Coordinates of C-alpha atoms in Angstrom, one line a residue:
Chain A
X598 CA -23.5 9.5 -17.5
X599 CA -20.0 9.7 -18.2
X600 CA -17.8 6.3 -18.3
X601 CA -15.0 5.0 -20.7
X602 CA -15.7 3.8 -22.7
X603 CA -13.0 0.9 -24.9
X604 CA -14.0 -1.3 -27.9
X605 CA -13.5 -3.3 -29.0
X606 CA -15.3 -5.3 -26.2
X607 CA -14.2 -9.0 -27.8
X608 CA -11.1 -10.1 -30.3
X609 CA -10.3 -13.4 -31.7
X610 CA -7.5 -13.2 -33.7
X611 CA -4.8 -15.5 -35.1
X612 CA -1.0 -15.3 -34.1
X613 CA 1.0 -12.9 -35.0
X614 CA -1.6 -10.5 -36.9
X615 CA -1.6 -7.0 -35.3
X616 CA -3.9 -5.6 -33.2
X617 CA -5.8 -2.4 -31.6
X618 CA -7.3 -1.5 -29.0
X619 CA -9.3 1.9 -28.4
X620 CA -10.0 3.2 -25.2
X621 CA -11.9 6.7 -24.9
X622 CA -11.2 8.1 -21.0
X623 CA -13.8 9.9 -19.2
X624 CA -13.9 13.5 -20.8
X625 CA -11.3 15.9 -18.1
X626 CA -9.6 13.2 -16.7
X627 CA -5.5 13.8 -17.1
X628 CA -5.1 10.2 -16.8
X629 CA -5.0 6.9 -18.2
X630 CA -3.9 3.5 -17.4
X631 CA -3.5 0.5 -19.3
X632 CA -4.4 -2.7 -17.0
X633 CA -4.1 -6.6 -18.8
X634 CA -5.7 -9.2 -16.4
X635 CA -5.6 -12.7 -16.9
X636 CA -6.1 -15.8 -14.1
X637 CA -2.5 -16.0 -13.2
X638 CA -1.6 -12.8 -12.8
X639 CA -3.9 -10.8 -12.5
X640 CA -3.8 -7.4 -12.2
X641 CA -0.9 -5.7 -14.2
X642 CA -0.2 -2.9 -15.1
X643 CA 1.1 -2.0 -18.5
X644 CA 1.1 1.6 -19.3
X645 CA -0.5 5.3 -18.2
X646 CA -0.1 8.5 -19.2
X647 CA -0.5 12.4 -17.9
X648 CA -1.7 15.0 -19.4
X649 CA -0.8 12.3 -22.8
X650 CA 3.0 12.0 -21.6
X651 CA 4.1 8.1 -20.9
X652 CA 5.0 8.2 -17.3
X653 CA 5.4 5.2 -17.4
X654 CA 5.5 1.6 -19.7
X655 CA 7.5 -0.5 -18.0
X656 CA 4.8 -3.2 -17.5
X657 CA 4.4 -3.2 -21.5
X658 CA 6.7 -6.4 -23.3
X659 CA 8.3 -3.8 -25.4
X660 CA 9.7 -6.0 -28.5
X661 CA 4.9 -5.7 -29.4
X662 CA 3.7 -3.4 -27.0
X663 CA 3.1 0.3 -27.8
X664 CA 0.6 2.3 -26.8
X665 CA -0.4 6.1 -27.2
X666 CA -2.1 9.1 -26.8
X667 CA -3.1 10.9 -29.8
X668 CA -5.3 13.2 -28.3
X669 CA -7.2 14.1 -25.0
X670 CA -10.1 11.7 -26.1
X671 CA -8.4 8.8 -27.5
X672 CA -6.1 5.9 -26.3
X673 CA -4.5 3.5 -27.7
X674 CA -2.8 -0.2 -27.5
X675 CA -1.1 -2.3 -30.0
X676 CA 0.4 -5.3 -30.2
X677 CA 2.0 -6.4 -33.2
X678 CA 2.5 -9.6 -33.4
X679 CA -0.2 -11.2 -30.9
X680 CA 0.9 -14.3 -29.9
X681 CA -1.2 -16.9 -27.4
X682 CA 0.2 -16.0 -24.6
X683 CA -1.5 -12.2 -24.8
X684 CA -4.9 -13.5 -24.8
X685 CA -6.5 -11.7 -21.7
X686 CA -8.9 -8.7 -21.2
X687 CA -7.8 -5.3 -21.2
X688 CA -8.8 -2.9 -19.2
X689 CA -8.2 0.5 -19.9
X690 CA -9.0 3.4 -16.4
X691 CA -8.9 7.1 -16.8
X692 CA -8.7 9.0 -13.7
X693 CA -7.9 13.1 -12.9
X694 CA -4.7 13.5 -10.6
X695 CA -5.1 15.4 -7.3
X696 CA -2.6 16.0 -4.6
X697 CA -2.3 13.0 -2.5
X698 CA -4.3 10.7 -5.0
X699 CA -5.6 9.7 -8.4
X700 CA -9.2 7.4 -8.3
X701 CA -9.7 5.6 -11.5
X702 CA -12.8 4.7 -14.2
X703 CA -12.4 1.3 -15.6
X704 CA -14.1 0.8 -18.6
X705 CA -15.6 -2.5 -19.3
X706 CA -12.0 -4.4 -21.0
X707 CA -11.4 -5.7 -24.3
X708 CA -11.5 -9.8 -24.0
X709 CA -8.8 -10.7 -26.6
X710 CA -7.8 -13.8 -27.7
X711 CA -5.3 -14.8 -29.6
X712 CA -5.0 -18.7 -31.5
Chain B
X1250 CA 8.1 -0.2 -4.1
X1251 CA 4.9 0.2 -3.4
X1252 CA 2.3 -3.3 -3.0
X1253 CA -1.2 -4.9 -2.0
X1254 CA -1.2 -7.9 -0.5
X1255 CA -5.4 -9.3 0.9
X1256 CA -6.6 -13.0 1.2
X1257 CA -7.0 -16.0 -0.5
X1258 CA -10.6 -16.1 -1.8
X1259 CA -12.6 -17.5 -2.5
X1260 CA -14.4 -16.4 0.9
X1261 CA -17.8 -18.2 0.5
X1262 CA -20.7 -16.7 3.5
X1263 CA -24.4 -17.1 3.6
X1264 CA -26.8 -14.5 2.8
X1265 CA -26.7 -11.9 6.1
X1266 CA -23.5 -13.4 7.5
X1267 CA -20.3 -10.7 8.1
X1268 CA -17.7 -10.0 6.3
X1269 CA -14.3 -9.4 6.9
X1270 CA -11.6 -9.1 3.5
X1271 CA -7.6 -8.8 5.1
X1272 CA -5.9 -5.3 2.8
X1273 CA -2.7 -4.6 4.2
X1274 CA -0.2 -2.3 2.5
X1275 CA 3.0 -1.3 1.9
X1276 CA 4.2 1.9 0.5
X1277 CA 6.4 5.3 0.7
X1278 CA 5.1 7.8 1.7
X1279 CA 0.8 8.4 2.7
X1280 CA -1.0 7.4 0.1
X1281 CA -4.9 6.6 -0.3
X1282 CA -6.3 3.2 -0.5
X1283 CA -9.5 2.5 -2.0
X1284 CA -11.8 -0.8 -2.2
X1285 CA -12.6 -1.8 -5.7
X1286 CA -15.6 -4.8 -6.8
X1287 CA -15.6 -6.5 -10.1
X1288 CA -19.1 -8.6 -11.4
X1289 CA -18.4 -11.2 -13.4
X1290 CA -17.8 -10.0 -17.2
X1291 CA -17.6 -6.1 -16.2
X1292 CA -14.9 -3.5 -15.1
X1293 CA -13.7 -2.4 -12.3
X1294 CA -15.8 -0.4 -10.4
X1295 CA -14.6 2.5 -7.2
X1296 CA -16.8 1.2 -4.0
X1297 CA -15.5 3.4 -1.5
X1298 CA -12.1 5.3 -0.8
X1299 CA -9.3 7.1 2.1
X1300 CA -7.3 9.3 1.6
X1301 CA -5.7 9.4 4.9
X1302 CA -4.6 8.3 8.5
X1303 CA -7.8 6.9 10.7
X1304 CA -10.7 7.8 7.5
X1305 CA -13.2 5.1 7.5
X1306 CA -14.5 4.8 3.5
X1307 CA -18.7 3.2 3.4
X1308 CA -20.2 2.3 0.7
X1309 CA -23.7 0.3 -0.2
X1310 CA -23.4 -1.2 3.6
X1311 CA -18.7 -1.6 2.8
X1312 CA -16.6 -0.1 5.8
X1313 CA -13.0 0.3 5.6
X1314 CA -10.9 2.0 8.1
X1315 CA -6.9 3.5 6.9
X1316 CA -5.4 1.8 9.7
X1317 CA -1.5 3.3 9.7
X1318 CA -0.2 1.6 12.6
X1319 CA -1.3 -2.0 10.7
X1320 CA -0.5 -1.0 7.4
X1321 CA -4.0 -1.9 6.4
X1322 CA -6.9 -1.0 5.2
X1323 CA -10.0 -4.3 5.6
X1324 CA -12.7 -4.7 3.8
X1325 CA -16.3 -4.9 5.8
X1326 CA -20.2 -5.1 5.7
X1327 CA -22.2 -6.4 8.2
X1328 CA -24.3 -8.3 6.6
X1329 CA -24.2 -9.6 2.8
X1330 CA -26.8 -10.5 0.9
X1331 CA -26.0 -12.9 -3.2
X1332 CA -25.6 -9.4 -5.0
X1333 CA -22.2 -8.8 -2.8
X1334 CA -20.9 -11.5 -4.6
X1335 CA -18.2 -10.3 -6.5
X1336 CA -14.5 -10.1 -7.1
X1337 CA -13.0 -7.2 -4.5
X1338 CA -9.4 -6.0 -4.8
X1339 CA -7.8 -3.2 -2.7
X1340 CA -5.5 -0.9 -3.8
X1341 CA -3.7 2.1 -3.0
X1342 CA -2.5 5.0 -5.6
X1343 CA 0.7 7.7 -4.1
X1344 CA 1.7 10.9 -5.2
X1345 CA 3.8 11.4 -7.8
X1346 CA 4.3 9.0 -10.4
X1347 CA 3.0 6.3 -9.3
X1348 CA 0.4 4.5 -10.6
X1349 CA -3.2 2.3 -8.5
X1350 CA -1.2 -0.1 -7.2
X1351 CA -3.9 -3.1 -6.6
X1352 CA -3.8 -7.0 -4.6
X1353 CA -4.2 -10.1 -6.4
X1354 CA -8.0 -9.7 -5.8
X1355 CA -10.6 -12.2 -3.6
X1356 CA -13.1 -13.2 -4.5
X1357 CA -16.4 -13.7 -2.4
X1358 CA -19.7 -16.1 -2.8
X1359 CA -21.9 -15.5 -0.9
X1360 CA -25.1 -18.7 -1.2
X1361 CA -28.8 -18.3 -0.7

């Protein structure tokens, strides 16, 4: 059963530390999304890639966040330095862009707590 | 830009009641429309989709019809179960570079 795999599932870190979240998209999918979910803001798009190239990262605080796809099987989201306001659940999703839409399949998320 | 508006929750129903969760959208062109469901502690799962006007998406007893004239995609189920308790997200996907745009989510609580 193909699925998006995210690691770690939970992360607790101290303010100022670097955090790296990883995502393995479903094999063959050409689109990867990073979303952040909080109670206050709901689901926010941070970045998305098509064929490993970033298409939109306007939702990401550029001074501390970075997203990359070193290869087709790995997407990373880094926060450096982390702050308490970054505490949230971070979801990766992958999909296959077709003519009219991209249907996204979500991982189970990384719950980040910055203390 | 694209946007999705959902009714605010929580929606609390008794088992076997009829469910409607309203969703309206704003988008240029002809987007595809989706409903996703999120169970506690899980990621979002695709529930159903519709790709053009008047299409009806259906799955697990849930239905939604793509209404271009009212820019709506309301989710319905004739008889809800306790296991349907979750958060439901309406979303759209446009053509070109635009990513999936989600509504704010509607929490459904079904009581026995």
